[in-house]
Short mmCIF file of C-alpha atoms in Angstrom, two decimals:
data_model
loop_
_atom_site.label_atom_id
_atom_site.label_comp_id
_atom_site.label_asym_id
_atom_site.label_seq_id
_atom_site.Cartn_x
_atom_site.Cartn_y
_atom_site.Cartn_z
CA UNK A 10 -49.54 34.41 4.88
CA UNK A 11 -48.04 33.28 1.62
CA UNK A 12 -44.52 32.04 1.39
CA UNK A 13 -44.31 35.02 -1.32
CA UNK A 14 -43.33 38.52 -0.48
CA UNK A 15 -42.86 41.66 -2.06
CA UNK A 16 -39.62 43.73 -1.78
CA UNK A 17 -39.42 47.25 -2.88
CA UNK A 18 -36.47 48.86 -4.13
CA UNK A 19 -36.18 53.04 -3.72
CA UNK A 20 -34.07 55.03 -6.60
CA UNK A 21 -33.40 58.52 -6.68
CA UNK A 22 -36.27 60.34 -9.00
CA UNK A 23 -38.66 57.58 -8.61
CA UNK A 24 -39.59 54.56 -7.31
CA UNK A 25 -39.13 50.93 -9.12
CA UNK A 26 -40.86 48.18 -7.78
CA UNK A 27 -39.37 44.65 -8.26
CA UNK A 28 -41.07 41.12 -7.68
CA UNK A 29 -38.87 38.30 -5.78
CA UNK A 30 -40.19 35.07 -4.41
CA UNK A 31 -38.07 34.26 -1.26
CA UNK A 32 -36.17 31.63 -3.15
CA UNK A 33 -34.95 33.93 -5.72
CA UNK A 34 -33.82 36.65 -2.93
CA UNK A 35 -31.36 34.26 -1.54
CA UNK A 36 -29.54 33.46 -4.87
CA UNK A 37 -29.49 37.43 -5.68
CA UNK A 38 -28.37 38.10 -1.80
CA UNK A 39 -24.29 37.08 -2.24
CA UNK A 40 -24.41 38.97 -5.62
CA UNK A 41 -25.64 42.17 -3.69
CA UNK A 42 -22.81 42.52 -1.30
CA UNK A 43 -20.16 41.42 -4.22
CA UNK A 44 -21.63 44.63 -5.85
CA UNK A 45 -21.12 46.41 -3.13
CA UNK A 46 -17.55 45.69 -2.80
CA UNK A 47 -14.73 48.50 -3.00
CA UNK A 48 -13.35 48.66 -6.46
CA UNK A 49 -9.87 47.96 -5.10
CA UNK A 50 -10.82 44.45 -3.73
CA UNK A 51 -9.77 41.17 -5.19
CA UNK A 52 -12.42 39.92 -8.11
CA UNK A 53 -13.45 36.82 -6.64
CA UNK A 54 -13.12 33.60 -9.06
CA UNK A 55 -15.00 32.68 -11.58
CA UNK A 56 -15.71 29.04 -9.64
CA UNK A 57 -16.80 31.31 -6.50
CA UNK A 58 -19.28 33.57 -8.14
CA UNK A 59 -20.83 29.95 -9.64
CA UNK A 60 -21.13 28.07 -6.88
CA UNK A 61 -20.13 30.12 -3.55
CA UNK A 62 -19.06 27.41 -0.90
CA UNK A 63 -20.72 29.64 2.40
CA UNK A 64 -22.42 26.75 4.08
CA UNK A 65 -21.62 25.79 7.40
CA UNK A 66 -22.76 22.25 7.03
CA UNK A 67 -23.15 19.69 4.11
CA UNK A 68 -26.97 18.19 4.28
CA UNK A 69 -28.00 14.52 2.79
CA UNK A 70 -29.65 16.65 0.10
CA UNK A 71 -26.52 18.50 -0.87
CA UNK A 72 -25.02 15.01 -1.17
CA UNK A 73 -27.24 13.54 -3.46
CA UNK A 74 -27.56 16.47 -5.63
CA UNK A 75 -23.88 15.93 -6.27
CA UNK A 76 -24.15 12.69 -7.02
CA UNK A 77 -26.77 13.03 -9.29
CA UNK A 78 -25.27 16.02 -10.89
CA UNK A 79 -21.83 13.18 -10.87
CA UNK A 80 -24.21 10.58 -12.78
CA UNK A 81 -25.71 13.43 -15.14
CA UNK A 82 -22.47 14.58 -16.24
CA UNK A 83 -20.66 11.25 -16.27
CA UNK A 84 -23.78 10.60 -18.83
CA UNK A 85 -23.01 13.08 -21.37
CA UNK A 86 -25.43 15.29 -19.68
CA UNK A 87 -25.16 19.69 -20.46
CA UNK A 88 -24.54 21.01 -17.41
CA UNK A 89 -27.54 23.23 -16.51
CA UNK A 90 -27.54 24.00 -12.88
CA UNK A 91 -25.25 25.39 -10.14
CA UNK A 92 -24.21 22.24 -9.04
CA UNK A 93 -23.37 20.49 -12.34
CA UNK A 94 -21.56 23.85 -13.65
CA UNK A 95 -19.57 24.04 -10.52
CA UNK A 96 -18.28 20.50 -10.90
CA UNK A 97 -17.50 20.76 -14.89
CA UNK A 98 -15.17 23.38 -13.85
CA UNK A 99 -13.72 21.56 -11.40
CA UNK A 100 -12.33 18.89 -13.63
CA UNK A 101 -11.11 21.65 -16.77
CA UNK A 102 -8.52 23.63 -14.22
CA UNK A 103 -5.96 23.89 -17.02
CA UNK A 104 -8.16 26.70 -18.61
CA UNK A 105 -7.39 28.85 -15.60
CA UNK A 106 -3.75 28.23 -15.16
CA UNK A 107 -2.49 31.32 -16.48
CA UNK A 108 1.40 30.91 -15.00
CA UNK A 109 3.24 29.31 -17.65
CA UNK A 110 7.15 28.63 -18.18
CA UNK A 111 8.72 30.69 -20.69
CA UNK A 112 12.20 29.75 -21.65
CA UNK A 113 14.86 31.61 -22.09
CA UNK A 114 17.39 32.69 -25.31
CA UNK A 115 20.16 30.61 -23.38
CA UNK A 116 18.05 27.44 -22.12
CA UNK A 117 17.01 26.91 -25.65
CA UNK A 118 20.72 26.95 -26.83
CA UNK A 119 21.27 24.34 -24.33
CA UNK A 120 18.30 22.61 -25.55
CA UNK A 121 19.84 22.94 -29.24
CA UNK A 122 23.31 21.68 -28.23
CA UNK A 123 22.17 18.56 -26.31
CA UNK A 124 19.14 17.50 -28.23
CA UNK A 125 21.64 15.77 -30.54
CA UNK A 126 24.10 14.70 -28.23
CA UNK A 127 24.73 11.36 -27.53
CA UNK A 128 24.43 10.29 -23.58
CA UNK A 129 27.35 7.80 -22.65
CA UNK A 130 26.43 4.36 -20.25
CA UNK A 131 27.36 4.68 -16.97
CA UNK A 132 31.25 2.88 -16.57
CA UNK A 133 31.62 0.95 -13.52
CA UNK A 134 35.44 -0.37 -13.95
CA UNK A 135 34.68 -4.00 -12.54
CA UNK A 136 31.79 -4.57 -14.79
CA UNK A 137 34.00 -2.72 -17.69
CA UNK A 138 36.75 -5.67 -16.90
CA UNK A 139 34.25 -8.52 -16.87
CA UNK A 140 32.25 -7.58 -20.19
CA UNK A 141 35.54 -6.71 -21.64
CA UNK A 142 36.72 -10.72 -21.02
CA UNK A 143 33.27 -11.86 -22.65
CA UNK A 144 33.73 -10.06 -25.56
CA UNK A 145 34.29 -12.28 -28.41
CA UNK A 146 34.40 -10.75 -32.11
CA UNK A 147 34.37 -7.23 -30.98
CA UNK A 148 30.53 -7.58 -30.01
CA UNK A 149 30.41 -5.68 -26.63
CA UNK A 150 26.80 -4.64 -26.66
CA UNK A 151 26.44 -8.38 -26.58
CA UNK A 152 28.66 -9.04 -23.52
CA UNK A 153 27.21 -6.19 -22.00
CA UNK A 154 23.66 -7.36 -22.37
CA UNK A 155 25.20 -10.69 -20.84
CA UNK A 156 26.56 -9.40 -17.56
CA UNK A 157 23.51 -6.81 -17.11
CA UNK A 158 20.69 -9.70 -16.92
CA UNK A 159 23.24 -11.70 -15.13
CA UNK A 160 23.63 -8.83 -12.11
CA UNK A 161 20.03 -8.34 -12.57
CA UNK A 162 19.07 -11.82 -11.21
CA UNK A 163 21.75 -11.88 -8.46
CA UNK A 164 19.52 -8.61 -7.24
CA UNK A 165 16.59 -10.92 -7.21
CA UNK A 166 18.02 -13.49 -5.95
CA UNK A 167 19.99 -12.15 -2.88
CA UNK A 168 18.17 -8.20 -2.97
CA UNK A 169 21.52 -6.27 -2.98
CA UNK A 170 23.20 -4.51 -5.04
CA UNK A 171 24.64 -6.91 -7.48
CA UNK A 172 27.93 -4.66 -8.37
CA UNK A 173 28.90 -4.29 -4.53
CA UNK A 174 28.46 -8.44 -4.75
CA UNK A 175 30.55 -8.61 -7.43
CA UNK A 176 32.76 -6.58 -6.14
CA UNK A 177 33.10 -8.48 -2.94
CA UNK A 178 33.44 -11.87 -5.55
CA UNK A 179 36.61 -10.45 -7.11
CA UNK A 180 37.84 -9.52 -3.76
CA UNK A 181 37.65 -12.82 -1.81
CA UNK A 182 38.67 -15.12 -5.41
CA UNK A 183 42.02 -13.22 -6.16
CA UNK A 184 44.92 -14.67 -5.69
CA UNK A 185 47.99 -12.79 -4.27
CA UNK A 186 50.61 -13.97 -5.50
CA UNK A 187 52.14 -15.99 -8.61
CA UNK A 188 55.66 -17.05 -9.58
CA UNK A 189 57.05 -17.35 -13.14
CA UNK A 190 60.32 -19.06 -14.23
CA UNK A 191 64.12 -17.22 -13.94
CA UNK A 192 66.54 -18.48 -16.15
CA UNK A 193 69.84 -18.28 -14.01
CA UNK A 194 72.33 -19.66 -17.00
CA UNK A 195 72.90 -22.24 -15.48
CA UNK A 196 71.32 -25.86 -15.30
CA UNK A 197 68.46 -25.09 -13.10
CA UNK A 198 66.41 -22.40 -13.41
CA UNK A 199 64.32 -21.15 -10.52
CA UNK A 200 61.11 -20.28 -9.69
CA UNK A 201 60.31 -17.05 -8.42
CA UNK A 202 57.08 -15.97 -6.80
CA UNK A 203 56.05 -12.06 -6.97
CA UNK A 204 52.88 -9.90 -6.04
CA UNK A 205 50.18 -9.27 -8.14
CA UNK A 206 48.52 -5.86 -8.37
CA UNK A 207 44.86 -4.84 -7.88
CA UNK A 208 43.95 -5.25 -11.77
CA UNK A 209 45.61 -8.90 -12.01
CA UNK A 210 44.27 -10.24 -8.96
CA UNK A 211 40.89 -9.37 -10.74
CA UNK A 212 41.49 -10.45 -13.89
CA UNK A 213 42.35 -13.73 -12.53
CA UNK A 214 39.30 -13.78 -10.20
CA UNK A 215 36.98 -12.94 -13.50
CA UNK A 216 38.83 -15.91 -15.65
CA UNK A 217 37.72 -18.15 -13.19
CA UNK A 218 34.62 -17.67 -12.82
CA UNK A 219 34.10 -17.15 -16.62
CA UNK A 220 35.52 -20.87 -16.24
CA UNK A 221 32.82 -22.11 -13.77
CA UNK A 222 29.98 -20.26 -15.41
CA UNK A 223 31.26 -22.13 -18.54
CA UNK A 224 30.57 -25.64 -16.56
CA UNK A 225 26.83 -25.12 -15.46
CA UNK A 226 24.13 -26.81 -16.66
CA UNK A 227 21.64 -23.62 -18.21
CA UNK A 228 21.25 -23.17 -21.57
CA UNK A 229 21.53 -19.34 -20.98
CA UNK A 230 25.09 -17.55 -20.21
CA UNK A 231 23.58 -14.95 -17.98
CA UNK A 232 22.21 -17.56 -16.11
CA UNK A 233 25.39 -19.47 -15.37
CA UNK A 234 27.18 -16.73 -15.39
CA UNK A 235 24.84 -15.61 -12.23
CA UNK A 236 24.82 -19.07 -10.46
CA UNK A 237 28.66 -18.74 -10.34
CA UNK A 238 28.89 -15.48 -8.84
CA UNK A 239 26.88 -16.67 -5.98
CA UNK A 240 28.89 -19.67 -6.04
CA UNK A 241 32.02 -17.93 -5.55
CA UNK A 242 30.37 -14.63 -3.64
CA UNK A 243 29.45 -18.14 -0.71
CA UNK A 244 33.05 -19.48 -1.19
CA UNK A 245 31.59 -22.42 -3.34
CA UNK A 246 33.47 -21.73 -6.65
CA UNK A 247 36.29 -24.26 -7.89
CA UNK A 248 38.36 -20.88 -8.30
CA UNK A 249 39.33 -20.89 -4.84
CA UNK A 250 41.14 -24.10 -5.38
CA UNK A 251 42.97 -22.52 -8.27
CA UNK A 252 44.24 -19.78 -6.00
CA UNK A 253 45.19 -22.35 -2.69
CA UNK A 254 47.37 -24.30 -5.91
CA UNK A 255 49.24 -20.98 -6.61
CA UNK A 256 49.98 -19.77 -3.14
CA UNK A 257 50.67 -23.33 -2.31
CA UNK A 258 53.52 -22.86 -5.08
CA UNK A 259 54.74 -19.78 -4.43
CA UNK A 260 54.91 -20.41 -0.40
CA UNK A 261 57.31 -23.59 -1.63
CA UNK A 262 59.31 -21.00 -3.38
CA UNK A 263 59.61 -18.13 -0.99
CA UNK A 264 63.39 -18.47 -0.91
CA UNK A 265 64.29 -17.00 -4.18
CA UNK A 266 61.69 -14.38 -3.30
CA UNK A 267 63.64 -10.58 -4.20
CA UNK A 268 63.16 -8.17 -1.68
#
């Protein structure tokens, strides 16, 4: 027998007679039961009714019809099959993306107000004090510049977070004390040492290593002003014999000491 047969199709008040090869009866067969469908069911997808995905297994001819259909499209080729129309879909989803954001009356105020509005740098108080001693002529964007590249290589050079390390710097460096001169009237005066708060211990701490940076070799500030950092963060930094002279003093003078 031939590989063609004959289906016949029965209407009511006559009979029509159709013509399918068996090739053509199995593309028409999913569309039959779609039609069939209840009104109230979901309209499948455009993709599905294309290129319905109701195989059970992928064949070596399935694959190599997609890659040709790949190498025809990738070409500039029209799609003009199943396969190639299937896959031009695939990569134009945005045409089917019918959720979209909306805003509302009182996001677009907000929008309004802060389109303009000018977004202040992040203030970190140490790094505040140390750009603020850089400064010179009023030109703190410069300064700041300075001390950003110069935490930026202690990150790369150590891989921590360069504030907590300069942080830590400030810490160890300060001194505790200092003493000052008290003019008793008479004809010695006397030297008295005192405690030093949080924000002069730093300030001294960032003087000298300002000082040390100042004494490196590199032609760029950020630069030295990173090697001493590290220098001082190890203990290495000639500030720390700055602060044993001062406690050294002040020990000498702890008997004129108020309490």
């Amino acid at each position: 027998m031939s590989s063609i047969f004959r289906l016949g199709a029965r209407t009511v008040g006559g009979s029509v007679f159709r013509t399918f090869t068996q090739s053509s009866y199995r593309a028409a067969a999913p569309l039959a039961v779609r039609f069939k469908s209840s009104p109230a069911a979901t309209t499948p997808s455009l993709t599905a009714q294309i290129f319905p995905m109701d195989k059970d297994t992928i064949t070596e001819k399935d694959v190599d019809e997609w890659i040709q259909s790949l190498q025809r499209l990738k070409n500039g080729h029209t799609p003009d099959n199943a396969t190639e129309i299937y896959i031009d879909e695939l990569t134009r989803p945005e045409e089917y993306l019918k959720q979209q954001f909306e805003a509302s009356e009182q996001q677009l105020q907000e929008q309004q107000t802060f389109e303009t509005a000018r977004i202040p740098l992040a203030s970190i108080p140490v790094v505040d004090n140390v750009v603020n001693l850089i400064m010179r002529n009023g030109k703190k964007s410069q300064a700041r510049k300075i001390v950003a590249r110069a935490l930026y290589l202690i990150y790369l050079k150590m891989r921590v977070d360069p504030v907590i390390v300069l942080e830590e710097t400030l810490e160890k460096l300060g001194p505790l004390t200092n003493t000052k001169v008290v003019k008793t009237g008479h004809a010695k005066n006397i030297i008295r040492p005192y405690p030093l708060n949080e924000r002069q211990r730093r300030r001294y701490a960032i003087l000298w290593i300002l000082d040390g940076a100042a004494k490196k070799k590199s032609s760029d500030y950020s630069v030295r002003l990173a090697e001493e950092i590290m220098s001082a963060h190890a203990g290495k930094s000639s500030g720390y014999e700055k602060k044993a002279s001062m406690h050294k003093v002040s020990i000498a003078q702890r008997a004129y000491i108020n309490i």
